[in-house]
């Protein structure tokens, strides 16, 4: 009897392995997994993502799939493959991001599909190349104002400097001045929660919230903050379109006003998550090459003076 139970258990494990990792269309890319059910290669990938991807590329070629946290993630690491992917008729951006948005900011699937098309068109129109000039003046003014507090000399962490300057400048431009906390007394607690939220966003957008308790705590704190942010934005929402902030345009187009704090948090993350590291690495490379630094300073001086 005990032997029969053991054999059944072994057979069950073999079937699970076959279903999860082995049985696939021969034309599909190679799949990297593990013996651990559901988690798959999540531990190896999470430990050192860039090294993991590079090793997988060397071993399996430019296109490969990673099985982790119950899902398959296919990486396309060559230019030709990327072009084919984005031109594919099978590509559905809504379906690709829906679950991630639900996990990250608690927007249910039904509400997401109901709002996505309208909000996407609104954002694309307001933030399109032809309209970016509307933000440039305000953004430059905000950056000058916050950089003025830095002084003329000193040392510090470049990533911290970029965050301290870019966060209030971008927030005041997109959400309206004074809507989000930007004063030194208010910003400390916010930075702690937002940095935690940002750092674990990739994991949290794919994994159940119960596995990330600290991230979940920061998410709830930020959503609570955005209840006030949305309330203030609604109270000051002008009738004329040209005077509205991007958040107020979002509120005008959103179906299901109770989800406004959730979409507000998503907008904040989208405005910072890529902009901060891009600004950091751009500055880091400029500072690493004296000739490039000199040329850029000359160009800036020709516009802004010394």
XYZ file of C-alpha atoms in Angstrom:
306
model
C 0.000 0.000 0.000
C 2.774 2.429 0.979
C 4.643 1.558 -2.224
C 1.553 2.268 -4.317
C 1.124 5.666 -2.657
C 4.808 6.485 -3.274
C 4.582 5.462 -6.929
C 1.442 7.538 -7.368
C 3.167 10.565 -5.831
C 6.224 10.168 -8.079
C 4.008 9.735 -11.130
C 2.082 12.876 -10.135
C 5.293 14.883 -9.887
C 6.437 13.638 -13.288
C 3.101 14.611 -14.828
C 3.292 18.103 -13.254
C 6.830 18.520 -14.566
C 5.792 17.400 -18.030
C 2.817 19.735 -18.120
C 4.684 22.763 -16.792
C 8.044 22.463 -18.472
C 8.204 19.836 -21.184
C 5.004 19.629 -23.199
C 5.035 22.528 -25.612
C 4.857 23.267 -29.287
C 8.206 22.361 -30.908
C 8.195 25.737 -32.664
C 8.065 27.583 -29.325
C 11.294 28.964 -27.833
C 13.145 26.950 -25.161
C 11.606 27.279 -21.685
C 13.670 27.680 -18.512
C 11.986 26.390 -15.360
C 12.773 24.290 -12.290
C 11.428 21.426 -10.190
C 9.724 23.899 -7.839
C 5.994 24.069 -8.693
C 4.565 27.485 -9.561
C 7.676 29.457 -8.522
C 9.742 27.924 -11.322
C 12.867 29.992 -12.011
C 11.643 33.002 -9.992
C 14.340 32.650 -7.321
C 17.251 32.459 -9.777
C 15.828 35.261 -11.893
C 15.078 37.531 -8.919
C 18.539 37.088 -7.422
C 20.384 38.594 -10.407
C 18.049 39.369 -13.349
C 20.584 40.802 -15.798
C 23.088 37.986 -15.270
C 20.281 35.424 -15.558
C 19.103 36.898 -18.886
C 22.644 37.061 -20.288
C 23.355 33.440 -19.339
C 20.032 32.325 -20.827
C 20.765 34.202 -24.049
C 24.211 32.594 -24.320
C 22.799 29.120 -23.714
C 19.460 29.210 -25.536
C 19.812 31.938 -28.155
C 18.184 35.368 -28.560
C 14.603 34.176 -27.904
C 13.750 32.142 -24.805
C 10.987 31.719 -22.228
C 11.268 31.800 -18.429
C 8.634 30.005 -16.342
C 8.185 31.844 -13.010
C 5.379 32.480 -10.500
C 2.989 30.383 -12.563
C 3.520 32.313 -15.810
C 5.655 32.205 -18.925
C 7.776 35.254 -19.789
C 9.291 35.209 -23.282
C 12.363 37.391 -23.876
C 13.142 38.695 -27.370
C 16.692 40.064 -27.292
C 17.450 40.772 -30.945
C 16.403 43.789 -33.004
C 14.775 41.773 -35.810
C 12.707 39.753 -33.350
C 11.561 42.858 -31.509
C 10.344 44.458 -34.745
C 8.415 41.300 -35.684
C 6.867 41.186 -32.207
C 5.554 44.745 -32.233
C 4.154 44.370 -35.761
C 2.380 41.122 -34.930
C -1.396 41.056 -35.356
C -1.566 38.825 -32.280
C -0.102 41.509 -29.998
C -2.672 42.771 -27.492
C -1.320 45.421 -25.139
C -4.469 45.505 -23.014
C -4.299 41.800 -22.236
C -0.552 42.017 -21.644
C -0.781 44.642 -18.901
C -4.221 44.052 -17.373
C -3.140 41.595 -14.695
C -0.068 43.675 -13.833
C -2.239 46.796 -13.359
C -4.702 44.848 -11.213
C -1.911 43.578 -8.952
C -0.030 46.871 -8.795
C -2.848 49.364 -8.172
C -5.940 47.180 -7.519
C -7.919 48.109 -10.633
C -10.301 45.193 -11.430
C -10.231 43.679 -14.923
C -13.720 44.897 -15.856
C -12.927 48.514 -14.921
C -9.541 48.329 -16.655
C -11.014 47.221 -19.989
C -13.818 49.765 -19.639
C -11.379 52.675 -19.179
C -8.221 51.676 -21.010
C -9.084 52.757 -24.555
C -10.414 56.161 -23.545
C -7.605 56.941 -21.085
C -4.937 55.732 -23.510
C -6.244 58.025 -26.253
C -6.427 60.947 -23.815
C -2.867 60.403 -22.541
C -1.471 59.868 -26.027
C -3.066 63.109 -27.160
C -2.033 65.232 -24.179
C 1.531 63.839 -24.019
C 2.103 63.576 -27.779
C 5.086 65.331 -29.414
C 2.883 68.160 -30.713
C 1.675 68.982 -27.181
C 4.842 68.519 -25.118
C 5.684 72.212 -25.476
C 2.771 72.912 -23.117
C 4.691 71.219 -20.279
C 8.210 72.479 -21.104
C 7.962 75.945 -19.586
C 6.466 74.736 -16.316
C 8.893 71.835 -16.051
C 11.969 74.038 -16.641
C 10.719 76.542 -14.062
C 10.160 73.760 -11.512
C 13.590 72.205 -12.153
C 15.325 75.583 -11.737
C 13.430 76.217 -8.500
C 14.322 72.886 -6.898
C 17.932 72.868 -8.154
C 18.430 76.307 -6.619
C 18.157 74.694 -3.172
C 21.187 72.475 -3.894
C 23.750 75.270 -3.618
C 26.823 75.677 -5.818
C 29.058 72.905 -4.451
C 29.105 69.786 -2.319
C 29.029 66.000 -2.566
C 26.220 63.479 -2.431
C 24.632 60.420 -3.973
C 23.711 61.093 -7.622
C 20.644 58.854 -7.543
C 19.316 60.635 -4.442
C 19.970 63.997 -6.073
C 18.035 63.017 -9.205
C 15.092 61.759 -7.137
C 15.019 64.878 -4.929
C 14.962 67.214 -7.934
C 12.827 65.275 -10.412
C 10.043 64.117 -8.124
C 8.693 67.551 -7.091
C 9.323 69.057 -10.545
C 7.431 66.323 -12.414
C 4.660 66.017 -9.801
C 3.964 69.761 -9.761
C 3.879 69.773 -13.578
C 1.514 66.800 -14.058
C -0.638 66.995 -10.915
C -0.625 70.707 -10.130
C 1.451 72.673 -7.661
C 0.793 71.802 -4.041
C -1.438 68.805 -4.831
C 1.142 66.128 -3.918
C 3.522 66.452 -0.941
C 6.664 68.257 -2.071
C 7.783 70.205 1.011
C 10.780 68.881 2.927
C 8.649 68.168 5.988
C 6.186 66.012 4.044
C 8.412 64.383 1.472
C 10.505 62.137 3.736
C 7.801 59.593 4.553
C 6.542 59.690 0.988
C 10.003 58.909 -0.428
C 10.356 55.866 1.815
C 7.033 54.412 0.683
C 7.352 55.323 -2.983
C 10.897 53.959 -3.234
C 9.749 50.650 -1.738
C 6.753 50.583 -4.074
C 8.970 51.298 -7.091
C 11.745 48.843 -6.171
C 9.400 45.849 -5.878
C 6.939 46.887 -8.583
C 8.105 44.250 -11.090
C 7.636 41.433 -8.583
C 4.396 42.841 -7.173
C 2.851 43.220 -10.621
C 3.207 39.456 -11.118
C 2.937 37.931 -7.628
C 0.142 37.802 -5.037
C 0.353 40.732 -2.619
C 0.583 38.430 0.410
C 4.168 37.521 -0.553
C 5.302 41.169 -0.337
C 4.102 42.544 2.982
C 6.296 45.671 3.079
C 5.403 46.524 -0.513
C 1.713 46.037 0.267
C 2.012 48.371 3.257
C 3.586 51.092 1.093
C 0.952 50.599 -1.618
C -1.874 51.124 0.896
C -0.145 54.226 2.291
C 0.187 55.709 -1.208
C -3.420 54.929 -2.138
C -4.546 56.665 1.057
C -2.447 59.686 0.089
C -4.031 59.753 -3.367
C -7.514 59.895 -1.906
C -6.609 63.399 -0.705
C -4.729 64.220 -3.929
C -7.785 63.318 -6.021
C -10.119 65.224 -3.692
C -7.998 68.376 -4.040
C -7.758 67.959 -7.829
C -11.557 67.609 -8.129
C -12.150 70.616 -5.892
C -9.864 72.865 -7.987
C -10.822 71.392 -11.392
C -11.316 74.385 -13.738
C -13.960 74.473 -16.459
C -11.605 75.579 -19.242
C -9.603 72.704 -20.765
C -6.316 74.576 -21.190
C -6.017 75.189 -17.431
C -6.478 71.557 -16.395
C -3.649 69.358 -15.145
C -3.100 65.892 -16.573
C -4.663 64.385 -13.445
C -7.774 66.530 -13.901
C -8.043 65.425 -17.537
C -7.844 61.824 -16.288
C -10.638 62.467 -13.765
C -12.844 63.937 -16.504
C -12.422 60.798 -18.642
C -12.536 58.121 -15.930
C -15.551 55.841 -15.497
C -15.773 54.761 -11.875
C -14.603 57.729 -9.807
C -13.842 55.495 -6.793
C -10.840 54.203 -8.767
C -9.352 57.686 -9.255
C -6.725 57.234 -6.446
C -5.651 53.939 -8.054
C -5.155 55.536 -11.464
C -3.468 58.529 -9.826
C -0.902 56.224 -8.219
C -0.372 54.468 -11.555
C 0.222 57.832 -13.238
C 2.737 58.838 -10.576
C 4.646 55.561 -10.941
C 4.663 55.853 -14.739
C 6.026 59.407 -14.528
C 8.922 58.442 -12.242
C 9.828 54.780 -12.774
C 11.639 55.275 -16.103
C 12.404 58.997 -15.946
C 14.544 58.786 -12.786
C 16.897 55.966 -13.907
C 17.171 57.481 -17.419
C 18.155 60.855 -15.935
C 20.596 59.160 -13.541
C 22.402 57.148 -16.222
C 22.446 60.083 -18.654
C 24.151 62.264 -16.038
C 26.495 59.442 -15.012
C 27.714 58.924 -18.584
C 28.061 62.674 -19.227
C 30.141 63.093 -16.074
C 32.293 60.104 -17.088
C 33.435 61.765 -20.360
C 35.028 65.215 -19.881
C 34.849 66.128 -23.596
C 31.106 65.397 -23.739
C 30.558 67.210 -20.438
C 32.395 70.282 -21.779
C 30.373 70.323 -25.017
C 27.043 70.011 -23.179
C 27.961 72.786 -20.731
C 28.808 75.041 -23.682
C 25.434 74.281 -25.289
C 23.588 74.982 -22.038
C 25.474 78.244 -21.513
C 24.518 79.362 -25.041
C 20.830 79.069 -24.040
C 20.699 79.840 -20.319
C 23.906 81.842 -19.815
C 26.411 80.991 -17.093
